[in-house]
Amino acid sequence: MTAPRPQATDDLSILTVRLASPRGFCAGVERAIRTVEDTLSQYGRPVFVRHEIVHNVHVVSRLAAMGAVFVESLDEVPSDRPVVFSAHGAPISAHQKADSRHLVKIDATCPLVLKVHNQTRRHIAAGRHVILIGHAGHPEVIGTMGQAPDGGSITLIETEDEASKVSLPDAPLAYVTQTTLSVDETRGIIDVLKSRFPDIAGPAKEDICYATSNRQAAVKATAPGTDLFVVIGSETSSNSVRLVETALAAGSAKAVLTDGADSFDWSLCDAARSIGVSAGASAPEELVEAFLTTLAKKRPIKIESVETAKENIVFKPALRLAS
Ligand code: SF4
């Protein structure tokens, strides 16, 4: 769907705000946050969480205030307290370690990440060498790399250039992808792989999740012609960073990521006549509302909604609460 370009009004003081939809929380993030809340209500505080449950500073501090303790190593989890695994997924070794310590483990891995884990394990079991397209060091990539029992059946690539040069074992090949990549860049990488290795196995569509694709499509429709594009989300959030890149590629003059109204550089809006606004999949809608409320106190605004899809996906809870 192509949305019309922003219609700046004749009154130069009025700022046109184009609000991208869908934006903000996805089903996997809602489920993960609820998992921590449910675990707190079932087991009391503290509840330990392996890694930030989702990549958003506001969400993490709210849950920390409720009694969640975020740790990077399972060694930091006392044996008598439950541990929640984050939405990004974990390597097999982390599950084994929690099990060997008999920890109460609640897995909030997004079902769409689990789907990639399952595909990866199936390919390896069928004797294929797996190419993972993703960003080195991201927890989801660490979790997917950790699905190989010997650690050696997966090669990570990040760019088209790497896809064109990577040397691989002499074995049947398959590819999987991180769920929160740029749709356009990933398509280019897959095209290079398919041209080099015509028999490579892969998903019918890349593994980029519905939420990432929908948010990028909404930003593509919202950004053209805007003077500034504001993505609300944290620096650690891969899908939020991709939205900034998408806005620039789609024709916004400038695009920035912000954790919210409190830390935003409001001088960026001074000379703008139209701005676009979206939020990453881990950013709560309250942050968008607070941003717009603060903006409206600084300048008169006219809001245009640009909706490219409706979402109604809900995942089953990870924890069945005892009644
Ligand atoms: S961004 Fe996609 S993969 Fe990640 S939690 Fe949300 S739905 Fe799941």
Coordinates of N, CA, C and O in Angstrom, one line a residue, residues 20-115:
A20 N 2.9 5.7 12.2 CA 2.9 4.4 11.5 C 2.2 3.3 12.3 O 2.3 3.3 13.5
S21 N 1.4 2.5 11.6 CA 0.7 1.4 12.3 C 0.7 0.2 11.3 O 0.5 0.4 10.1
P22 N 1.1 -1.0 11.8 CA 1.4 -1.4 13.2 C 2.7 -0.8 13.7 O 3.6 -0.6 12.9
R23 N 2.8 -0.6 15.0 CA 4.0 -0.2 15.7 C 4.0 -0.9 17.1 O 2.9 -1.3 17.6
G24 N 5.1 -0.8 17.8 CA 5.1 -1.2 19.2 C 5.0 -2.7 19.4 O 5.3 -3.5 18.5
F25 N 4.5 -3.0 20.6 CA 4.5 -4.4 21.1 C 4.0 -5.5 20.1 O 3.0 -5.3 19.4
C26 N 4.8 -6.6 20.0 CA 4.3 -7.7 19.2 C 3.8 -8.8 20.1 O 4.0 -8.7 21.4
A27 N 3.3 -9.9 19.6 CA 2.8 -11.0 20.4 C 3.8 -11.6 21.2 O 3.6 -12.0 22.4
G28 N 5.1 -11.8 20.7 CA 6.1 -12.4 21.4 C 6.6 -11.6 22.6 O 6.9 -12.2 23.7
V29 N 6.6 -10.3 22.5 CA 7.0 -9.4 23.6 C 5.9 -9.4 24.7 O 6.2 -9.5 25.9
E30 N 4.7 -9.3 24.2 CA 3.6 -9.3 25.2 C 3.6 -10.6 26.1 O 3.4 -10.6 27.3
R31 N 3.9 -11.7 25.4 CA 3.9 -13.0 26.1 C 5.1 -13.0 27.0 O 4.9 -13.5 28.2
A32 N 6.2 -12.5 26.6 CA 7.4 -12.6 27.5 C 7.2 -11.7 28.7 O 7.6 -12.2 29.8
I33 N 6.7 -10.5 28.6 CA 6.5 -9.7 29.7 C 5.5 -10.3 30.7 O 5.7 -10.4 31.9
R34 N 4.4 -10.9 30.1 CA 3.4 -11.5 30.9 C 4.0 -12.7 31.7 O 3.6 -13.0 32.8
T35 N 4.9 -13.4 31.0 CA 5.6 -14.6 31.7 C 6.3 -14.1 32.9 O 6.2 -14.8 34.0
V36 N 7.0 -13.0 32.9 CA 7.7 -12.5 34.1 C 6.7 -12.1 35.2 O 6.8 -12.5 36.3
E37 N 5.6 -11.4 34.7 CA 4.6 -11.0 35.7 C 3.9 -12.2 36.3 O 3.7 -12.2 37.5
D38 N 3.6 -13.2 35.5 CA 2.9 -14.4 36.0 C 3.8 -15.2 37.0 O 3.4 -15.7 38.0
T39 N 5.1 -15.2 36.6 CA 6.1 -15.9 37.5 C 6.2 -15.2 38.8 O 6.3 -15.9 39.9
L40 N 6.2 -13.9 38.8 CA 6.3 -13.1 40.1 C 5.0 -13.4 40.9 O 5.1 -13.6 42.1
S41 N 3.9 -13.5 40.2 CA 2.7 -13.7 41.0 C 2.6 -15.1 41.5 O 2.1 -15.4 42.6
Q42 N 3.2 -16.1 40.8 CA 3.1 -17.5 41.3 C 4.2 -17.8 42.3 O 3.9 -18.5 43.3
Y43 N 5.4 -17.2 42.1 CA 6.5 -17.6 43.0 C 6.9 -16.6 44.0 O 7.8 -16.8 44.8
G44 N 6.4 -15.3 43.8 CA 6.9 -14.2 44.7 C 8.2 -13.7 44.2 O 8.8 -14.2 43.2
R45 N 8.7 -12.7 44.8 CA 10.0 -12.1 44.4 C 11.1 -12.6 45.2 O 10.9 -13.0 46.4
P46 N 12.3 -12.7 44.7 CA 12.7 -12.3 43.4 C 12.5 -13.4 42.4 O 12.6 -14.6 42.7
V47 N 12.3 -13.0 41.1 CA 12.3 -13.9 40.0 C 13.5 -13.5 39.1 O 13.7 -12.4 38.8
F48 N 14.3 -14.5 38.8 CA 15.5 -14.2 38.0 C 15.2 -14.4 36.5 O 14.3 -15.2 36.1
V49 N 15.8 -13.5 35.7 CA 15.5 -13.5 34.2 C 16.8 -13.6 33.5 O 17.7 -12.8 33.8
R50 N 17.0 -14.6 32.7 CA 18.3 -14.8 31.9 C 18.2 -13.8 30.8 O 17.4 -13.9 29.9
H51 N 19.0 -12.8 30.8 CA 19.1 -11.7 29.9 C 17.9 -10.8 30.0 O 16.9 -11.1 30.7
E52 N 18.0 -9.6 29.4 CA 16.8 -8.7 29.5 C 15.7 -9.4 28.8 O 15.8 -9.9 27.7
I53 N 14.5 -9.4 29.4 CA 13.4 -10.2 28.9 C 13.0 -9.8 27.5 O 12.8 -10.6 26.6
V54 N 13.0 -8.5 27.3 CA 12.9 -7.9 25.9 C 13.8 -6.7 25.9 O 14.2 -6.2 27.0
H55 N 14.3 -6.2 24.7 CA 15.2 -5.1 24.7 C 14.6 -3.8 24.8 O 14.5 -3.1 23.8
N56 N 14.1 -3.4 26.0 CA 13.6 -2.1 26.2 C 13.8 -1.7 27.6 O 13.4 -2.4 28.6
V57 N 14.5 -0.5 27.8 CA 14.9 -0.1 29.1 C 13.7 0.2 30.1 O 13.8 -0.1 31.3
H58 N 12.6 0.7 29.5 CA 11.4 1.0 30.3 C 10.8 -0.3 30.8 O 10.4 -0.4 32.0
V59 N 10.7 -1.2 30.0 CA 10.1 -2.5 30.3 C 10.9 -3.2 31.4 O 10.4 -3.7 32.4
V60 N 12.2 -3.2 31.2 CA 13.1 -3.9 32.1 C 13.1 -3.2 33.5 O 13.0 -3.8 34.5
S61 N 13.1 -1.8 33.5 CA 13.1 -1.2 34.8 C 11.8 -1.4 35.5 O 11.7 -1.5 36.8
R62 N 10.6 -1.4 34.8 CA 9.3 -1.6 35.5 C 9.3 -3.0 36.1 O 8.9 -3.2 37.3
L63 N 9.8 -4.0 35.4 CA 9.8 -5.4 35.9 C 10.8 -5.5 37.1 O 10.5 -6.3 38.0
A64 N 11.9 -4.8 37.0 CA 12.9 -4.9 38.1 C 12.3 -4.3 39.3 O 12.5 -4.8 40.4
A65 N 11.5 -3.2 39.2 CA 10.9 -2.6 40.4 C 9.8 -3.6 41.0 O 9.5 -3.6 42.2
M66 N 9.3 -4.5 40.2 CA 8.3 -5.5 40.7 C 9.0 -6.7 41.3 O 8.4 -7.5 41.9
G67 N 10.3 -6.8 41.1 CA 11.0 -8.0 41.7 C 11.8 -8.9 40.8 O 12.3 -9.9 41.2
A68 N 11.9 -8.5 39.5 CA 12.7 -9.3 38.6 C 14.1 -8.9 38.7 O 14.4 -7.7 38.8
V69 N 15.0 -9.9 38.6 CA 16.4 -9.7 38.7 C 17.0 -10.2 37.3 O 16.9 -11.4 37.0
F70 N 17.6 -9.3 36.6 CA 18.1 -9.7 35.2 C 19.6 -10.1 35.4 O 20.4 -9.3 35.9
V71 N 19.9 -11.3 34.9 CA 21.3 -11.8 35.0 C 21.7 -12.3 33.6 O 20.9 -12.6 32.8
E72 N 23.0 -12.3 33.4 CA 23.6 -12.8 32.1 C 24.0 -14.3 32.3 O 24.1 -15.0 31.3
S73 N 24.3 -14.7 33.5 CA 24.8 -16.0 33.7 C 23.9 -16.8 34.7 O 23.4 -16.2 35.7
L74 N 23.6 -18.0 34.4 CA 22.8 -18.8 35.3 C 23.5 -19.1 36.6 O 22.8 -19.4 37.6
D75 N 24.8 -18.9 36.7 CA 25.5 -19.0 37.9 C 25.0 -18.0 39.0 O 25.2 -18.2 40.2
E76 N 24.4 -16.9 38.5 CA 23.9 -15.9 39.4 C 22.5 -16.2 40.0 O 22.0 -15.5 40.8
V77 N 21.9 -17.3 39.5 CA 20.6 -17.7 40.0 C 20.6 -18.6 41.2 O 21.2 -19.7 41.0
P78 N 20.1 -18.2 42.3 CA 20.1 -19.2 43.5 C 19.3 -20.4 43.1 O 18.3 -20.3 42.4
S79 N 19.6 -21.5 43.7 CA 19.0 -22.8 43.4 C 17.5 -22.9 43.8 O 16.8 -23.7 43.3
D80 N 17.1 -22.0 44.7 CA 15.7 -22.1 45.2 C 14.8 -21.0 44.5 O 13.7 -20.8 45.0
R81 N 15.3 -20.3 43.5 CA 14.5 -19.3 42.8 C 14.2 -19.7 41.3 O 15.1 -20.3 40.7
P82 N 13.1 -19.3 40.8 CA 12.8 -19.6 39.4 C 13.6 -18.7 38.5 O 13.9 -17.6 38.8
V83 N 13.8 -19.2 37.2 CA 14.5 -18.4 36.2 C 13.6 -18.4 34.9 O 13.1 -19.5 34.5
V84 N 13.4 -17.2 34.4 CA 12.7 -17.1 33.1 C 13.7 -16.9 32.0 O 14.7 -16.1 32.2
F85 N 13.6 -17.6 30.9 CA 14.5 -17.4 29.8 C 13.8 -16.4 28.8 O 12.6 -16.4 28.6
S86 N 14.6 -15.4 28.3 CA 14.1 -14.3 27.6 C 13.5 -14.7 26.3 O 13.7 -15.8 25.8
A87 N 12.8 -13.7 25.7 CA 12.1 -13.9 24.4 C 13.0 -14.2 23.2 O 12.6 -14.8 22.2
H88 N 14.3 -13.9 23.4 CA 15.3 -14.1 22.3 C 15.7 -15.5 22.1 O 16.3 -15.8 21.1
G89 N 15.4 -16.4 23.1 CA 15.8 -17.8 22.9 C 17.2 -18.0 23.5 O 18.0 -17.1 23.7
A90 N 17.5 -19.3 23.8 CA 18.8 -19.6 24.5 C 19.4 -20.8 23.8 O 18.7 -21.7 23.2
P91 N 20.7 -21.0 23.9 CA 21.4 -22.2 23.4 C 21.0 -23.4 24.1 O 20.6 -23.3 25.3
I92 N 21.1 -24.6 23.5 CA 20.8 -25.8 24.2 C 21.6 -25.9 25.5 O 21.0 -26.4 26.6
S93 N 22.8 -25.5 25.5 CA 23.7 -25.6 26.7 C 23.1 -24.9 27.9 O 23.2 -25.3 29.0
A94 N 22.4 -23.7 27.7 CA 21.8 -23.0 28.8 C 20.6 -23.8 29.4 O 20.5 -23.8 30.6
H95 N 19.8 -24.4 28.5 CA 18.7 -25.3 29.0 C 19.3 -26.4 29.8 O 18.8 -26.8 30.9
Q96 N 20.4 -27.0 29.3 CA 21.0 -28.2 30.0 C 21.5 -27.7 31.4 O 21.4 -28.4 32.3
K97 N 22.1 -26.6 31.4 CA 22.7 -26.1 32.7 C 21.6 -25.9 33.7 O 21.7 -26.3 34.9
A98 N 20.5 -25.2 33.3 CA 19.4 -25.0 34.2 C 18.8 -26.3 34.7 O 18.5 -26.5 35.9
D99 N 18.7 -27.3 33.8 CA 18.2 -28.6 34.1 C 19.1 -29.3 35.1 O 18.7 -29.9 36.1
S100 N 20.4 -29.2 34.8 CA 21.4 -29.9 35.7 C 21.4 -29.4 37.1 O 21.7 -30.0 38.1
R101 N 21.0 -28.1 37.2 CA 20.9 -27.5 38.6 C 19.5 -27.6 39.2 O 19.2 -27.1 40.2
H102 N 18.6 -28.3 38.5 CA 17.2 -28.5 38.9 C 16.5 -27.1 39.2 O 15.7 -27.0 40.1
L103 N 16.9 -26.1 38.4 CA 16.2 -24.8 38.6 C 14.8 -24.9 38.0 O 14.5 -25.7 37.1
V104 N 13.9 -24.2 38.6 CA 12.5 -24.0 38.0 C 12.7 -23.1 36.9 O 13.1 -21.9 37.1
K105 N 12.5 -23.6 35.7 CA 12.8 -22.8 34.4 C 11.5 -22.5 33.7 O 10.8 -23.5 33.4
I106 N 11.3 -21.3 33.4 CA 10.1 -20.9 32.6 C 10.6 -20.3 31.3 O 11.4 -19.3 31.3
D107 N 10.2 -20.9 30.2 CA 10.8 -20.4 28.9 C 9.9 -19.5 28.2 O 8.9 -19.8 27.7
A108 N 10.4 -18.2 28.1 CA 9.6 -17.2 27.4 C 10.1 -16.9 26.0 O 9.7 -15.9 25.4
T109 N 10.9 -17.8 25.5 CA 11.3 -17.7 24.1 C 10.1 -17.5 23.1 O 9.1 -18.3 23.2
C110 N 10.2 -16.5 22.3 CA 9.1 -16.3 21.3 C 8.9 -17.6 20.5 O 9.8 -18.2 20.0
P111 N 7.6 -18.0 20.3 CA 7.4 -19.2 19.5 C 8.0 -19.1 18.0 O 8.3 -20.1 17.4
L112 N 8.1 -17.8 17.5 CA 8.7 -17.7 16.2 C 10.2 -17.9 16.2 O 10.7 -18.3 15.2
V113 N 10.8 -17.6 17.3 CA 12.2 -18.0 17.4 C 12.4 -19.5 17.6 O 13.3 -20.1 17.0
L114 N 11.5 -20.1 18.4 CA 11.5 -21.5 18.6 C 11.4 -22.2 17.2 O 12.0 -23.3 17.0
K115 N 10.6 -21.7 16.4 CA 10.4 -22.3 15.0 C 11.8 -22.3 14.3 O 12.1 -23.3 13.7

